[in-house]
Tab-separated table of C-alpha atoms in Angstrom:
chain	number	residue	atom	x	y	z
J	1	MET	CA	-12.930	11.899	-21.081
J	2	THR	CA	-10.726	9.954	-23.479
J	3	THR	CA	-8.762	12.995	-24.333
J	4	TYR	CA	-8.385	13.953	-20.637
J	5	VAL	CA	-7.118	10.361	-19.851
J	6	ILE	CA	-4.600	10.477	-22.554
J	7	ARG	CA	-3.353	13.964	-21.463
J	8	ARG	CA	-3.069	12.816	-17.901
J	9	ILE	CA	-1.079	9.731	-18.885
J	10	LEU	CA	1.330	11.913	-20.867
J	11	LEU	CA	1.649	14.171	-17.898
J	12	MET	CA	2.530	11.097	-15.750
J	13	ILE	CA	5.825	10.546	-17.634
J	14	PRO	CA	7.632	13.777	-16.440
J	15	THR	CA	6.260	13.269	-12.944
J	16	LEU	CA	7.463	9.734	-12.769
J	17	ILE	CA	10.912	10.738	-14.130
J	18	GLY	CA	11.012	13.424	-11.454
J	19	ILE	CA	10.209	10.914	-8.737
J	20	THR	CA	13.123	8.552	-10.037
J	21	VAL	CA	15.539	11.380	-10.128
J	22	LEU	CA	14.814	12.238	-6.452
J	23	VAL	CA	14.995	8.608	-5.397
J	24	PHE	CA	18.225	8.001	-7.350
J	25	ALA	CA	19.902	11.109	-5.822
J	26	ILE	CA	18.794	10.161	-2.275
J	27	SER	CA	19.977	6.529	-2.660
J	28	ARG	CA	23.443	7.635	-3.905
J	29	LEU	CA	23.831	10.286	-1.098
J	30	ALA	CA	23.062	7.743	1.547
J	31	PRO	CA	26.150	6.578	3.482
J	32	GLY	CA	27.634	3.096	2.695
J	33	ASP	CA	29.236	1.250	-0.099
J	34	PRO	CA	26.835	-1.528	-1.413
J	35	ILE	CA	29.697	-3.488	-3.073
J	36	ALA	CA	31.962	-3.305	0.034
J	37	MET	CA	29.000	-4.322	2.266
J	38	GLN	CA	28.263	-7.306	0.047
J	39	MET	CA	32.028	-8.273	0.126
J	40	GLY	CA	32.061	-7.872	3.937
J	41	LEU	CA	34.531	-4.840	3.515
J	42	ASP	CA	32.449	-2.115	4.927
J	43	GLN	CA	35.094	-1.327	7.484
J	44	GLY	CA	37.627	-0.435	4.780
J	45	ILE	CA	39.522	-2.001	1.985
J	46	GLN	CA	43.177	-2.678	2.694
J	47	SER	CA	44.681	-5.032	0.279
J	48	GLY	CA	45.140	-4.651	-3.366
J	49	GLN	CA	43.480	-7.942	-4.109
J	50	ASN	CA	40.216	-6.545	-2.404
J	51	GLN	CA	40.530	-3.377	-4.189
J	52	ALA	CA	40.686	-5.340	-7.472
J	53	ALA	CA	37.638	-7.422	-6.523
J	54	ARG	CA	35.650	-4.455	-5.562
J	55	GLN	CA	36.586	-2.624	-8.849
J	56	ALA	CA	35.563	-5.574	-10.719
J	57	GLN	CA	32.130	-5.585	-8.985
J	58	LEU	CA	31.676	-1.985	-9.552
J	59	GLU	CA	32.225	-2.415	-13.382
J	60	LEU	CA	29.852	-5.417	-13.396
J	61	TYR	CA	27.005	-3.344	-11.926
J	62	GLY	CA	27.961	-0.038	-13.774
J	63	LEU	CA	28.776	1.843	-10.603
J	64	ASP	CA	32.134	2.903	-11.811
J	65	LYS	CA	30.573	5.519	-14.114
J	66	PRO	CA	29.580	8.942	-12.985
J	67	GLU	CA	26.120	9.178	-11.260
J	68	PRO	CA	24.341	11.058	-14.207
J	69	VAL	CA	25.575	8.423	-16.581
J	70	GLN	CA	24.378	5.605	-14.246
J	71	TYR	CA	20.918	7.311	-14.086
J	72	PHE	CA	20.495	7.554	-17.902
J	73	ILE	CA	21.670	4.014	-18.422
J	74	TRP	CA	19.050	2.869	-15.817
J	75	LEU	CA	16.403	5.092	-17.483
J	76	LYS	CA	17.175	3.586	-20.875
J	77	ASN	CA	16.901	0.084	-19.459
J	78	ILE	CA	13.611	0.827	-17.667
J	79	VAL	CA	11.832	1.418	-20.888
J	80	GLN	CA	12.478	-2.257	-21.743
J	81	LEU	CA	11.440	-3.290	-18.079
J	82	ASN	CA	15.016	-4.105	-17.242
J	83	PHE	CA	15.428	-3.049	-13.674
J	84	GLY	CA	19.086	-4.448	-13.558
J	85	GLN	CA	20.547	-7.047	-11.212
J	86	SER	CA	20.113	-7.149	-7.414
J	87	PHE	CA	23.402	-6.756	-5.573
J	88	LYS	CA	22.249	-8.898	-2.664
J	89	HIS	CA	20.264	-11.672	-4.479
J	90	HIS	CA	22.411	-11.764	-7.712
J	91	ARG	CA	19.205	-12.099	-9.694
J	92	PRO	CA	17.321	-9.814	-12.174
J	93	VAL	CA	15.260	-7.433	-10.111
J	94	ILE	CA	12.243	-8.004	-12.254
J	95	GLU	CA	12.225	-11.730	-11.200
J	96	LEU	CA	12.229	-10.632	-7.509
J	97	ILE	CA	9.429	-8.209	-8.168
J	98	ALA	CA	7.363	-10.836	-10.170
J	99	LYS	CA	7.616	-13.172	-7.274
J	100	ARG	CA	6.918	-10.720	-4.438
J	101	LEU	CA	4.438	-8.093	-5.868
J	102	PRO	CA	1.433	-10.673	-6.099
J	103	ILE	CA	2.050	-11.346	-2.345
J	104	THR	CA	1.867	-7.643	-1.392
J	105	LEU	CA	-1.126	-7.024	-3.693
J	106	THR	CA	-2.947	-9.946	-2.169
J	107	LEU	CA	-2.324	-8.724	1.364
J	108	ASN	CA	-3.226	-5.147	0.584
J	109	LEU	CA	-6.214	-5.663	-1.798
J	110	THR	CA	-7.776	-8.041	0.754
J	111	ALA	CA	-7.342	-5.323	3.569
J	112	PHE	CA	-8.427	-2.749	1.131
J	113	THR	CA	-11.699	-4.496	0.354
J	114	ILE	CA	-12.426	-5.115	4.095
J	115	ILE	CA	-11.773	-1.477	4.887
J	116	TYR	CA	-14.399	-0.366	2.457
J	117	LEU	CA	-16.894	-2.999	3.513
J	118	VAL	CA	-16.620	-1.933	7.018
J	119	ALA	CA	-16.129	1.798	6.695
J	120	LEU	CA	-18.965	2.609	4.257
J	121	PRO	CA	-21.929	1.163	6.236
J	122	LEU	CA	-20.388	2.083	9.660
J	123	GLY	CA	-19.891	5.728	8.671
J	124	THR	CA	-23.387	5.953	7.327
J	125	LEU	CA	-24.797	4.439	10.423
J	126	SER	CA	-22.882	6.772	12.560
J	127	ALA	CA	-24.163	9.783	10.581
J	128	LEU	CA	-27.790	8.578	10.643
J	129	ARG	CA	-27.561	8.150	14.462
J	130	HIS	CA	-25.787	11.538	14.866
J	131	ASN	CA	-25.298	12.484	18.615
J	132	ARG	CA	-27.016	9.293	19.797
J	133	PHE	CA	-25.517	6.551	21.791
J	134	THR	CA	-24.524	4.487	18.730
J	135	ASP	CA	-22.782	7.442	17.192
J	136	ARG	CA	-20.795	8.189	20.302
J	137	ALA	CA	-19.902	4.483	20.874
J	138	ILE	CA	-18.624	4.210	17.279
J	139	SER	CA	-16.581	7.502	17.642
J	140	VAL	CA	-15.005	6.273	20.991
J	141	VAL	CA	-13.997	2.944	19.482
J	142	LEU	CA	-12.579	4.578	16.222
J	143	PHE	CA	-10.680	7.090	18.412
J	144	ILE	CA	-9.029	4.167	20.359
J	145	LEU	CA	-8.264	2.285	17.293
J	146	TRP	CA	-6.851	5.225	15.491
J	147	SER	CA	-4.493	5.912	18.394
J	148	LEU	CA	-2.862	2.478	18.450
J	149	PRO	CA	0.470	2.059	16.657
J	150	ILE	CA	0.527	-0.734	14.121
J	151	MET	CA	3.791	-2.061	15.349
J	152	TRP	CA	2.440	-2.501	18.793
J	153	VAL	CA	-0.789	-3.992	17.647
J	154	GLY	CA	1.116	-6.547	15.602
J	155	GLN	CA	3.326	-7.525	18.368
J	156	MET	CA	0.246	-7.900	20.705
J	157	LEU	CA	-1.462	-10.056	18.076
J	158	ILE	CA	1.522	-12.240	17.755
J	159	GLY	CA	2.033	-12.484	21.550
J	160	TYR	CA	-1.576	-13.520	22.323
J	161	PHE	CA	-2.919	-15.210	19.141
J	162	SER	CA	0.380	-17.014	18.034
J	163	ASN	CA	1.601	-18.043	21.449
J	164	PRO	CA	1.224	-21.463	22.946
J	165	ASP	CA	0.930	-19.857	26.402
J	166	PHE	CA	-2.251	-18.063	25.246
J	167	PHE	CA	-4.496	-18.914	22.333
J	168	ASN	CA	-2.082	-19.966	19.512
J	169	TRP	CA	-4.876	-19.761	16.957
J	170	PHE	CA	-2.949	-18.279	13.958
J	171	PRO	CA	0.587	-18.683	12.615
J	172	SER	CA	2.969	-15.847	13.475
J	173	SER	CA	4.862	-15.703	10.263
J	174	GLY	CA	4.865	-16.374	6.417
J	175	ILE	CA	1.997	-16.729	4.130
J	176	ASN	CA	1.822	-20.489	3.855
J	177	SER	CA	2.895	-23.590	5.706
J	178	ASN	CA	6.128	-25.287	4.773
J	179	ASN	CA	4.328	-28.195	2.857
J	180	SER	CA	1.884	-25.892	1.142
J	181	ASP	CA	3.136	-26.825	-2.345
J	182	LYS	CA	1.842	-30.427	-1.835
J	183	MET	CA	-1.622	-29.354	-0.639
J	184	PRO	CA	-4.867	-29.534	-2.693
J	185	PHE	CA	-5.918	-26.130	-3.737
J	186	LEU	CA	-8.850	-25.782	-1.240
J	187	VAL	CA	-6.588	-26.740	1.457
J	188	TRP	CA	-3.945	-24.499	0.281
J	189	LEU	CA	-6.406	-21.579	0.010
J	190	LYS	CA	-7.454	-22.129	3.588
J	191	ASP	CA	-3.963	-22.302	4.826
J	192	ARG	CA	-3.170	-18.973	2.915
J	193	ILE	CA	-6.243	-17.167	4.410
J	194	TRP	CA	-5.173	-18.506	7.848
J	195	HIS	CA	-1.721	-16.970	7.632
J	196	LEU	CA	-3.242	-13.716	6.378
J	197	VAL	CA	-5.627	-13.030	9.131
J	198	LEU	CA	-3.381	-11.399	11.613
J	199	PRO	CA	-1.496	-9.156	9.027
J	200	VAL	CA	-4.641	-8.031	7.248
J	201	LEU	CA	-6.187	-7.253	10.670
J	202	CYS	CA	-3.143	-5.214	11.405
J	203	ILE	CA	-3.414	-3.238	8.203
J	204	THR	CA	-7.239	-2.788	8.214
J	205	PHE	CA	-7.984	-1.342	11.613
J	206	ASN	CA	-6.098	1.910	11.086
J	207	GLY	CA	-7.494	2.281	7.461
J	208	PHE	CA	-11.153	1.810	8.280
J	209	THR	CA	-11.107	4.027	11.388
J	210	TYR	CA	-9.948	6.959	9.052
J	211	LEU	CA	-12.364	6.192	6.362
J	212	THR	CA	-15.360	5.668	8.559
J	213	LYS	CA	-14.731	9.189	9.994
J	214	ILE	CA	-14.528	10.596	6.387
J	215	VAL	CA	-17.766	8.881	5.397
J	216	ARG	CA	-19.535	10.079	8.621
J	217	ALA	CA	-18.486	13.784	7.952
J	218	SER	CA	-19.389	13.679	4.332
J	219	MET	CA	-22.809	12.039	5.138
J	220	LEU	CA	-23.611	14.594	7.827
J	221	ASP	CA	-22.833	17.512	5.437
J	222	ASN	CA	-25.145	16.146	2.740
J	223	LEU	CA	-27.960	15.274	5.129
J	224	ARG	CA	-28.167	18.871	6.099
J	225	MET	CA	-28.399	20.038	2.468
J	226	ASP	CA	-31.642	21.541	0.890
J	227	TYR	CA	-32.038	18.719	-1.673
J	228	VAL	CA	-32.293	16.103	1.126
J	229	ARG	CA	-35.068	18.059	2.775
J	230	THR	CA	-36.743	18.592	-0.575
J	231	ALA	CA	-36.747	14.931	-1.314
J	232	ARG	CA	-38.176	14.118	2.063
J	233	ALA	CA	-40.897	16.747	1.520
J	234	LYS	CA	-41.770	15.063	-1.716
J	235	GLY	CA	-42.605	12.009	0.198
J	236	LEU	CA	-39.650	9.731	-1.048
J	237	ALA	CA	-38.958	6.735	0.999
J	238	GLU	CA	-36.190	7.240	3.578
J	239	LYS	CA	-34.000	4.546	1.999
J	240	THR	CA	-34.165	6.398	-1.371
J	241	VAL	CA	-33.308	9.806	0.328
J	242	ILE	CA	-30.326	8.285	2.158
J	243	PHE	CA	-28.791	5.935	-0.540
J	244	ARG	CA	-29.759	7.586	-3.874
J	245	HIS	CA	-29.403	11.049	-2.826
J	246	ALA	CA	-27.302	11.655	0.185
J	247	PHE	CA	-24.878	8.744	-0.008
J	248	ARG	CA	-24.144	9.211	-3.667
J	249	ASN	CA	-23.198	12.839	-3.070
J	250	SER	CA	-21.154	11.858	-0.136
J	251	ILE	CA	-18.962	9.386	-2.208
J	252	ILE	CA	-16.727	12.065	-3.602
J	253	PRO	CA	-14.445	12.501	-0.402
J	254	VAL	CA	-14.387	8.671	-0.242
J	255	ILE	CA	-13.003	8.547	-3.806
J	256	THR	CA	-10.305	11.047	-2.929
J	257	VAL	CA	-9.307	8.687	-0.114
J	258	LEU	CA	-9.453	5.813	-2.665
J	259	ALA	CA	-6.634	7.491	-4.710
J	260	THR	CA	-4.155	7.575	-1.876
J	261	LEU	CA	-5.121	4.687	0.504
J	262	LEU	CA	-4.016	1.752	-1.645
J	263	PRO	CA	-0.507	3.200	-2.419
J	264	ALA	CA	-0.249	4.303	1.113
J	265	MET	CA	-1.062	0.696	2.384
J	266	ILE	CA	1.399	-0.849	0.037
J	267	ALA	CA	4.087	1.547	1.384
J	268	GLY	CA	3.004	0.844	4.875
J	269	SER	CA	3.254	-2.854	4.366
J	270	VAL	CA	6.947	-2.574	4.958
J	271	ILE	CA	6.273	-2.720	8.663
J	272	ILE	CA	3.641	-5.592	8.436
J	273	GLU	CA	5.789	-7.685	6.150
J	274	LYS	CA	8.927	-7.220	8.323
J	275	LEU	CA	6.921	-7.961	11.443
J	276	PHE	CA	5.163	-11.233	10.189
J	277	SER	CA	8.055	-12.239	8.039
J	278	ILE	CA	5.995	-12.029	4.753
J	279	PRO	CA	8.170	-12.205	1.602
J	280	GLY	CA	6.503	-9.290	-0.145
J	281	MET	CA	7.499	-6.011	-1.748
J	282	GLY	CA	7.633	-4.278	1.599
J	283	LEU	CA	10.171	-6.746	3.056
J	284	LEU	CA	12.135	-6.591	-0.181
J	285	ALA	CA	12.279	-2.792	0.046
J	286	PHE	CA	13.325	-2.791	3.693
J	287	GLU	CA	16.283	-5.346	2.816
J	288	ALA	CA	17.178	-3.283	-0.232
J	289	ILE	CA	17.469	-0.022	1.723
J	290	THR	CA	19.563	-1.555	4.501
J	291	THR	CA	21.972	-3.232	2.022
J	292	ARG	CA	22.036	-0.298	-0.419
J	293	ASP	CA	20.673	-2.449	-3.141
J	294	TYR	CA	20.306	0.471	-5.476
J	295	ASN	CA	18.441	-1.299	-8.377
J	296	VAL	CA	15.835	-2.839	-6.076
J	297	VAL	CA	15.300	0.544	-4.325
J	298	MET	CA	14.924	2.340	-7.685
J	299	ALA	CA	12.402	-0.556	-8.954
J	300	VAL	CA	10.224	-0.392	-5.768
J	301	ALA	CA	10.158	3.439	-5.922
J	302	THR	CA	9.212	3.405	-9.738
J	303	ILE	CA	6.376	0.898	-9.104
J	304	SER	CA	5.206	2.912	-6.021
J	305	GLY	CA	5.131	6.144	-8.115
J	306	VAL	CA	3.217	4.332	-10.924
J	307	LEU	CA	0.562	3.143	-8.314
J	308	ASN	CA	0.210	6.618	-6.896
J	309	LEU	CA	-0.218	8.304	-10.220
J	310	ALA	CA	-2.612	5.550	-11.456
J	311	GLY	CA	-4.572	5.954	-8.249
J	312	LEU	CA	-4.971	9.620	-8.838
J	313	LEU	CA	-6.075	9.055	-12.474
J	314	LEU	CA	-8.616	6.420	-11.279
J	315	ALA	CA	-9.983	8.842	-8.706
J	316	ASP	CA	-10.581	11.482	-11.384
J	317	ILE	CA	-12.523	8.955	-13.641
J	318	CYS	CA	-14.507	7.865	-10.674
J	319	TYR	CA	-15.410	11.420	-9.854
J	320	ALA	CA	-17.018	11.845	-13.267
J	321	ILE	CA	-18.938	8.460	-12.807
J	322	ALA	CA	-20.141	9.327	-9.291
J	323	ASP	CA	-21.152	12.965	-10.200
J	324	PRO	CA	-22.440	13.636	-13.770
J	325	ARG	CA	-21.844	17.352	-13.111
J	326	ILE	CA	-17.990	16.781	-13.224
J	327	SER	CA	-16.768	16.822	-16.722
J	328	TYR	CA	-13.242	16.994	-18.122
J	329	ASP	CA	-14.181	17.918	-21.753
């Protein structure tokens, strides 16, 4: 297993380089001049003074060099975790990421935990009550939830639960109140949880509907297998048959989803963070794309690529833990 993990980590390097090359090329091919946009000159540069100022900014950020040279300079700096300077914020990109990444991880890991806590028992229950009222009711509810657009759900939640004309139970934006820095820890924690209720709900409902269907289908396949009938014929308790035999073998597809769900949620949090004005990585990425902040775009793409590759590696390790028959030696 150790040899396999080392080999996979080494294979991640060229894959990650390929991702960065692709993102670098797309960001440079996108229309718009980031320096002119920052200077308010996106409609054209007329005077020689403006041209000189623009040229100085290009030299400051290294954008006066050919694109291949820019990429290799960026690649050399990235080894030292130097993502460069943000064109918009005029701060090191690593500082922006260090401030915003924990917010996005808190949001998504909370939603991720809730998704699995709901989907695993719900999918198992649906499989055990196959073709009964419980199964059909769960399937109908999941189908309805799956069909709802996240943006629409978020707007409805804000419109009803953050509106003084209706319930006004939860805040509509941010992750803490304005005076949160003066709050005791327990009060601050309660305030943070209260702010996260609507965004987390927005993220989770789509994820657990998909995962519940995966668990249900996998459980149904395994419950029909010969080894389950054999276990029941031997007189094993039904709980032992379900959870020790059927459920354990049903976990493989769930692990596959695990490898892609968290990175996908972090990518999808762009919508949630924009909608709820949460200062996380998603909102940072959205602002960077709209303002052509190349260094931030490259940093976000690199981190997303690392998360995806790490998720796939983690899934392979979990396969071997869940099923001893799987070996990478």
